[in-house]
Amino acid sequence: MLHTVPKSGTAASLPADAPYTILQGSLASGVLLLCDHADNSFPPGYDSLGVAPAQLQRHIAYDPGAAGITRLMSRMLGAPAVMTRYSRLLIDPNRGEDDPTLIMKISDGAIVPGNAGISQAEREKRLDSFYRPYHRAVDALIDAMIEAGKPPVIFSVHSFTENWRGWMRPWHAGVLWDRDPRLAIPLLNGLRGDPSLVVGDNEPYAGALRGDCMYQHGTMRGLANALIEVRQDLIRDEAGQAEWAEKLSAILSRILANSRADATFHAIRYYGSRSDRAPGAAPAAGEHGMDNAQIDPRTQTELEAAAFRRLVAHLQGRPDAQNIDLMNLAGFCRNCLANWYQEAALEKGIELSKDAAREMVYGMPYEEWKALSQPEATPAQLGRFEAVAGGKNH
Ligand SMILES: [Zn+2]
């Protein structure tokens, strides 16, 4: 597979019954595109699971526009892509094998007759015939790209319905992500660079679902990843798909052109998942609404920790906000955060080295960050720093 000289964006030849399509691209491109909900068709013998043709055109069967964007991005970035061939109603590759919504019996009001009372044997058959081969293909491509010398970032293309149960969703696009901030934060910043866009951060869905596609291939493999959701009314036609493919390709190219790309984006690093919590532990944010009065101390600590992690991730994604500028403006910087962390550990009797605390804040050894992201301070910055902090060493 894929050992011929690829012509980006064209389909690789695969066995006729393969439940996925591979778009060829360079294994050294550093980007692997995924499209989990590319198509609304069904394999022979499934008779559309008894779902009416009009329903098959809706978001319940696939993500309209997502395949078009994926094809164009594959060509623009020279990146390989894996796309599903069949409807998510058959089996949803973006769910864990034990997820109750893996095979939907009812989706957004529409009943799926062919899934009602599905037998264990049929469920296993769909896992074996459609679900697992897709994930094996994704894994094989990742292996090949790592072997070629560049662990890829995983970029998953989805679309969401603009109208959810009568409510018009305001976002033009949303970035879904879990705990790995490497790609998601600069992607959010890139999209927000266009003031005409309303950009969702883990909207309209939360990006931490145990066992989903990014969990399997991004989180578990330590690969930088992000999932984009584009609103469907913007990409129903080819012009809209081209516009979004260009927008996203430009932002991704810019992110990956960063001088620290190999150390950051093409490095294998494990961040874990917000969905990895012990049974019986406090629910993750967003699982159900609570007002302040109902928040127990443990949950409050978790919320505070989540906000802290976001702050740290945000600072990692914004190397342009230099420590010295933070000091001059607000009297603290990344190193202060690391010191506070170290001091909090000490209060608990935990010996934590300065270097370890800093690595937690920077997401890499401090010396590496400095080399990559911290240019010499200008005389003006230094002068202001003298005045504000009295030259205190940070
Ligand atoms: Zn989707």
PDB file of C-alpha atoms in Angstrom, residues 184-358:
ATOM      1  CA  ALA A 184      -5.678  22.724  18.539  1.00  0.00           C
ATOM      2  CA  ILE A 185      -4.543  25.983  20.135  1.00  0.00           C
ATOM      3  CA  PRO A 186      -2.707  27.379  17.097  1.00  0.00           C
ATOM      4  CA  LEU A 187      -5.582  26.191  14.898  1.00  0.00           C
ATOM      5  CA  LEU A 188      -8.077  28.069  17.081  1.00  0.00           C
ATOM      6  CA  ASN A 189      -5.851  31.135  16.991  1.00  0.00           C
ATOM      7  CA  GLY A 190      -5.471  30.834  13.222  1.00  0.00           C
ATOM      8  CA  LEU A 191      -9.233  30.685  12.675  1.00  0.00           C
ATOM      9  CA  ARG A 192      -9.821  33.525  15.111  1.00  0.00           C
ATOM     10  CA  GLY A 193      -7.419  35.620  13.077  1.00  0.00           C
ATOM     11  CA  ASP A 194     -10.397  36.128  10.780  1.00  0.00           C
ATOM     12  CA  PRO A 195     -12.710  38.402  12.796  1.00  0.00           C
ATOM     13  CA  SER A 196     -15.700  37.529  10.615  1.00  0.00           C
ATOM     14  CA  LEU A 197     -15.687  33.948  11.907  1.00  0.00           C
ATOM     15  CA  VAL A 198     -17.415  32.652  15.018  1.00  0.00           C
ATOM     16  CA  VAL A 199     -15.119  29.842  16.140  1.00  0.00           C
ATOM     17  CA  GLY A 200     -16.162  27.188  18.634  1.00  0.00           C
ATOM     18  CA  ASP A 201     -13.667  25.799  21.126  1.00  0.00           C
ATOM     19  CA  ASN A 202     -14.864  22.251  21.719  1.00  0.00           C
ATOM     20  CA  GLU A 203     -18.197  23.336  20.217  1.00  0.00           C
ATOM     21  CA  PRO A 204     -20.635  22.112  19.051  1.00  0.00           C
ATOM     22  CA  TYR A 205     -19.257  18.949  20.668  1.00  0.00           C
ATOM     23  CA  ALA A 206     -16.647  18.179  23.302  1.00  0.00           C
ATOM     24  CA  GLY A 207     -13.521  16.604  21.855  1.00  0.00           C
ATOM     25  CA  ALA A 208     -12.831  14.101  24.604  1.00  0.00           C
ATOM     26  CA  LEU A 209     -14.734  10.936  23.881  1.00  0.00           C
ATOM     27  CA  ARG A 210     -13.154   7.764  25.098  1.00  0.00           C
ATOM     28  CA  GLY A 211     -12.429   5.418  22.207  1.00  0.00           C
ATOM     29  CA  ASP A 212     -13.335   7.823  19.410  1.00  0.00           C
ATOM     30  CA  CYS A 213     -11.163   8.157  16.339  1.00  0.00           C
ATOM     31  CA  MET A 214      -8.835  10.844  17.693  1.00  0.00           C
ATOM     32  CA  TYR A 215      -8.615   9.008  21.001  1.00  0.00           C
ATOM     33  CA  GLN A 216      -7.478   5.870  19.183  1.00  0.00           C
ATOM     34  CA  HIS A 217      -5.054   7.448  16.751  1.00  0.00           C
ATOM     35  CA  GLY A 218      -4.055  10.788  18.293  1.00  0.00           C
ATOM     36  CA  THR A 219      -4.200  10.475  22.074  1.00  0.00           C
ATOM     37  CA  MET A 220      -3.162   6.820  22.334  1.00  0.00           C
ATOM     38  CA  ARG A 221      -0.286   7.225  19.880  1.00  0.00           C
ATOM     39  CA  GLY A 222       0.942  10.542  21.230  1.00  0.00           C
ATOM     40  CA  LEU A 223       0.396  12.337  17.921  1.00  0.00           C
ATOM     41  CA  ALA A 224      -0.588  16.006  17.754  1.00  0.00           C
ATOM     42  CA  ASN A 225      -4.172  16.135  16.576  1.00  0.00           C
ATOM     43  CA  ALA A 226      -7.258  18.256  16.071  1.00  0.00           C
ATOM     44  CA  LEU A 227     -10.703  17.733  14.662  1.00  0.00           C
ATOM     45  CA  ILE A 228     -12.393  20.480  12.672  1.00  0.00           C
ATOM     46  CA  GLU A 229     -16.181  20.754  12.445  1.00  0.00           C
ATOM     47  CA  VAL A 230     -17.388  23.070   9.667  1.00  0.00           C
ATOM     48  CA  ARG A 231     -21.020  24.179   9.562  1.00  0.00           C
ATOM     49  CA  GLN A 232     -22.826  22.365   6.787  1.00  0.00           C
ATOM     50  CA  ASP A 233     -24.621  25.297   5.173  1.00  0.00           C
ATOM     51  CA  LEU A 234     -21.216  26.861   4.414  1.00  0.00           C
ATOM     52  CA  ILE A 235     -19.909  23.842   2.523  1.00  0.00           C
ATOM     53  CA  ARG A 236     -22.896  22.355   0.698  1.00  0.00           C
ATOM     54  CA  ASP A 237     -21.516  23.464  -2.660  1.00  0.00           C
ATOM     55  CA  GLU A 238     -18.087  23.087  -4.224  1.00  0.00           C
ATOM     56  CA  ALA A 239     -17.277  26.779  -3.855  1.00  0.00           C
ATOM     57  CA  GLY A 240     -17.778  26.590  -0.097  1.00  0.00           C
ATOM     58  CA  GLN A 241     -15.723  23.407   0.157  1.00  0.00           C
ATOM     59  CA  ALA A 242     -12.895  25.028  -1.815  1.00  0.00           C
ATOM     60  CA  GLU A 243     -13.004  28.130   0.354  1.00  0.00           C
ATOM     61  CA  TRP A 244     -12.739  26.088   3.561  1.00  0.00           C
ATOM     62  CA  ALA A 245     -10.133  23.707   2.190  1.00  0.00           C
ATOM     63  CA  GLU A 246      -7.977  26.693   1.276  1.00  0.00           C
ATOM     64  CA  LYS A 247      -8.540  28.400   4.605  1.00  0.00           C
ATOM     65  CA  LEU A 248      -7.690  25.288   6.617  1.00  0.00           C
ATOM     66  CA  SER A 249      -4.732  24.289   4.437  1.00  0.00           C
ATOM     67  CA  ALA A 250      -3.252  27.786   4.740  1.00  0.00           C
ATOM     68  CA  ILE A 251      -3.572  27.788   8.533  1.00  0.00           C
ATOM     69  CA  LEU A 252      -2.142  24.255   8.841  1.00  0.00           C
ATOM     70  CA  SER A 253       0.771  25.078   6.530  1.00  0.00           C
ATOM     71  CA  ARG A 254       1.541  28.182   8.539  1.00  0.00           C
ATOM     72  CA  ILE A 255       1.420  26.262  11.834  1.00  0.00           C
ATOM     73  CA  LEU A 256       3.670  23.487  10.533  1.00  0.00           C
ATOM     74  CA  ALA A 257       6.144  25.938   8.981  1.00  0.00           C
ATOM     75  CA  ASN A 258       7.024  27.010  12.531  1.00  0.00           C
ATOM     76  CA  SER A 259      10.729  26.560  13.250  1.00  0.00           C
ATOM     77  CA  ARG A 260       9.919  24.302  16.196  1.00  0.00           C
ATOM     78  CA  ALA A 261       7.515  22.113  14.195  1.00  0.00           C
ATOM     79  CA  ASP A 262       9.635  18.960  14.345  1.00  0.00           C
ATOM     80  CA  ALA A 263      10.189  19.282  18.097  1.00  0.00           C
ATOM     81  CA  THR A 264       6.556  20.070  18.791  1.00  0.00           C
ATOM     82  CA  PHE A 265       4.119  18.871  16.144  1.00  0.00           C
ATOM     83  CA  HIS A 266       6.052  15.916  14.722  1.00  0.00           C
ATOM     84  CA  ALA A 267       7.084  14.543  18.093  1.00  0.00           C
ATOM     85  CA  ILE A 268       5.373  11.720  19.942  1.00  0.00           C
ATOM     86  CA  ARG A 269       4.118  12.963  23.282  1.00  0.00           C
ATOM     87  CA  TYR A 270       1.409  11.552  25.520  1.00  0.00           C
ATOM     88  CA  TYR A 271      -1.046  13.933  27.104  1.00  0.00           C
ATOM     89  CA  GLY A 272      -3.755  11.472  28.098  1.00  0.00           C
ATOM     90  CA  SER A 273      -7.453  12.168  27.798  1.00  0.00           C
ATOM     91  CA  ARG A 274      -9.999  14.080  29.811  1.00  0.00           C
ATOM     92  CA  SER A 275     -12.202  11.047  29.310  1.00  0.00           C
ATOM     93  CA  ASP A 276      -9.768   8.823  31.215  1.00  0.00           C
ATOM     94  CA  ARG A 277     -11.208   9.006  34.679  1.00  0.00           C
ATOM     95  CA  ALA A 278     -11.791   6.367  37.245  1.00  0.00           C
ATOM     96  CA  PRO A 279     -15.325   4.966  37.470  1.00  0.00           C
ATOM     97  CA  GLY A 280     -17.264   6.918  40.092  1.00  0.00           C
ATOM     98  CA  ALA A 281     -15.024   9.966  39.800  1.00  0.00           C
ATOM     99  CA  ALA A 282     -16.567  13.391  39.373  1.00  0.00           C
ATOM    100  CA  PRO A 283     -18.048  13.897  35.906  1.00  0.00           C
ATOM    101  CA  ALA A 284     -16.051  15.728  33.267  1.00  0.00           C
ATOM    102  CA  ALA A 285     -17.026  19.301  32.430  1.00  0.00           C
ATOM    103  CA  GLY A 286     -20.032  19.539  30.158  1.00  0.00           C
ATOM    104  CA  GLU A 287     -21.556  16.204  31.091  1.00  0.00           C
ATOM    105  CA  HIS A 288     -24.388  17.856  32.931  1.00  0.00           C
ATOM    106  CA  GLY A 289     -25.222  21.297  34.148  1.00  0.00           C
ATOM    107  CA  MET A 290     -24.754  22.260  37.816  1.00  0.00           C
ATOM    108  CA  ASP A 291     -24.802  25.569  39.570  1.00  0.00           C
ATOM    109  CA  ASN A 292     -22.067  26.634  41.947  1.00  0.00           C
ATOM    110  CA  ALA A 293     -23.912  25.587  45.072  1.00  0.00           C
ATOM    111  CA  GLN A 294     -23.915  21.957  43.929  1.00  0.00           C
ATOM    112  CA  ILE A 295     -20.206  21.774  43.176  1.00  0.00           C
ATOM    113  CA  ASP A 296     -18.419  19.686  45.750  1.00  0.00           C
ATOM    114  CA  PRO A 297     -14.844  20.565  46.790  1.00  0.00           C
ATOM    115  CA  ARG A 298     -13.290  17.796  44.760  1.00  0.00           C
ATOM    116  CA  THR A 299     -15.102  18.853  41.606  1.00  0.00           C
ATOM    117  CA  GLN A 300     -14.157  22.452  42.270  1.00  0.00           C
ATOM    118  CA  THR A 301     -10.507  21.405  42.428  1.00  0.00           C
ATOM    119  CA  GLU A 302     -10.906  19.602  39.124  1.00  0.00           C
ATOM    120  CA  LEU A 303     -12.479  22.670  37.536  1.00  0.00           C
ATOM    121  CA  GLU A 304      -9.660  24.840  38.791  1.00  0.00           C
ATOM    122  CA  ALA A 305      -7.151  22.327  37.470  1.00  0.00           C
ATOM    123  CA  ALA A 306      -8.900  22.298  34.100  1.00  0.00           C
ATOM    124  CA  ALA A 307      -8.695  26.091  33.916  1.00  0.00           C
ATOM    125  CA  PHE A 308      -5.016  25.908  34.858  1.00  0.00           C
ATOM    126  CA  ARG A 309      -4.370  23.338  32.121  1.00  0.00           C
ATOM    127  CA  ARG A 310      -6.084  25.603  29.613  1.00  0.00           C
ATOM    128  CA  LEU A 311      -3.912  28.514  30.721  1.00  0.00           C
ATOM    129  CA  VAL A 312      -0.774  26.406  30.322  1.00  0.00           C
ATOM    130  CA  ALA A 313      -1.914  25.091  26.926  1.00  0.00           C
ATOM    131  CA  HIS A 314      -2.785  28.581  25.799  1.00  0.00           C
ATOM    132  CA  LEU A 315       0.656  29.895  26.743  1.00  0.00           C
ATOM    133  CA  GLN A 316       2.278  26.970  24.912  1.00  0.00           C
ATOM    134  CA  GLY A 317       0.335  27.858  21.796  1.00  0.00           C
ATOM    135  CA  ARG A 318       1.221  31.546  21.999  1.00  0.00           C
ATOM    136  CA  PRO A 319       5.034  31.747  21.932  1.00  0.00           C
ATOM    137  CA  ASP A 320       4.604  35.228  20.457  1.00  0.00           C
ATOM    138  CA  ALA A 321       3.513  36.357  23.933  1.00  0.00           C
ATOM    139  CA  GLN A 322       7.029  36.471  25.336  1.00  0.00           C
ATOM    140  CA  ASN A 323       7.774  35.998  29.026  1.00  0.00           C
ATOM    141  CA  ILE A 324       9.304  39.432  29.263  1.00  0.00           C
ATOM    142  CA  ASP A 325       6.159  41.028  27.825  1.00  0.00           C
ATOM    143  CA  LEU A 326       3.994  39.093  30.275  1.00  0.00           C
ATOM    144  CA  MET A 327       6.259  40.300  33.109  1.00  0.00           C
ATOM    145  CA  ASN A 328       6.163  43.871  31.930  1.00  0.00           C
ATOM    146  CA  LEU A 329       2.421  43.884  31.505  1.00  0.00           C
ATOM    147  CA  ALA A 330       1.165  41.687  34.314  1.00  0.00           C
ATOM    148  CA  GLY A 331       4.080  40.985  36.635  1.00  0.00           C
ATOM    149  CA  PHE A 332       4.167  37.255  35.995  1.00  0.00           C
ATOM    150  CA  CYS A 333       5.379  34.883  33.310  1.00  0.00           C
ATOM    151  CA  ARG A 334       5.635  31.162  32.512  1.00  0.00           C
ATOM    152  CA  ASN A 335       8.516  30.752  34.952  1.00  0.00           C
ATOM    153  CA  CYS A 336       6.411  32.262  37.743  1.00  0.00           C
ATOM    154  CA  LEU A 337       3.732  29.666  36.968  1.00  0.00           C
ATOM    155  CA  ALA A 338       6.383  26.944  37.196  1.00  0.00           C
ATOM    156  CA  ASN A 339       7.582  28.393  40.515  1.00  0.00           C
ATOM    157  CA  TRP A 340       4.036  28.470  41.890  1.00  0.00           C
ATOM    158  CA  TYR A 341       3.566  24.868  40.855  1.00  0.00           C
ATOM    159  CA  GLN A 342       6.853  23.889  42.482  1.00  0.00           C
ATOM    160  CA  GLU A 343       5.940  25.754  45.689  1.00  0.00           C
ATOM    161  CA  ALA A 344       2.508  24.120  45.834  1.00  0.00           C
ATOM    162  CA  ALA A 345       4.221  20.733  45.501  1.00  0.00           C
ATOM    163  CA  LEU A 346       6.670  21.608  48.286  1.00  0.00           C
ATOM    164  CA  GLU A 347       3.795  22.547  50.584  1.00  0.00           C
ATOM    165  CA  LYS A 348       2.569  18.986  50.126  1.00  0.00           C
ATOM    166  CA  GLY A 349       6.044  17.654  50.865  1.00  0.00           C
ATOM    167  CA  ILE A 350       6.700  16.773  47.219  1.00  0.00           C
ATOM    168  CA  GLU A 351      10.204  17.525  45.969  1.00  0.00           C
ATOM    169  CA  LEU A 352       9.896  18.759  42.408  1.00  0.00           C
ATOM    170  CA  SER A 353      12.850  20.162  40.525  1.00  0.00           C
ATOM    171  CA  LYS A 354      12.678  23.581  38.904  1.00  0.00           C
ATOM    172  CA  ASP A 355      13.400  21.925  35.563  1.00  0.00           C
ATOM    173  CA  ALA A 356      10.544  19.439  35.949  1.00  0.00           C
ATOM    174  CA  ALA A 357       8.112  22.214  36.925  1.00  0.00           C
ATOM    175  CA  ARG A 358       9.210  24.301  33.951  1.00  0.00           C
TER     176      ARG A 358
END
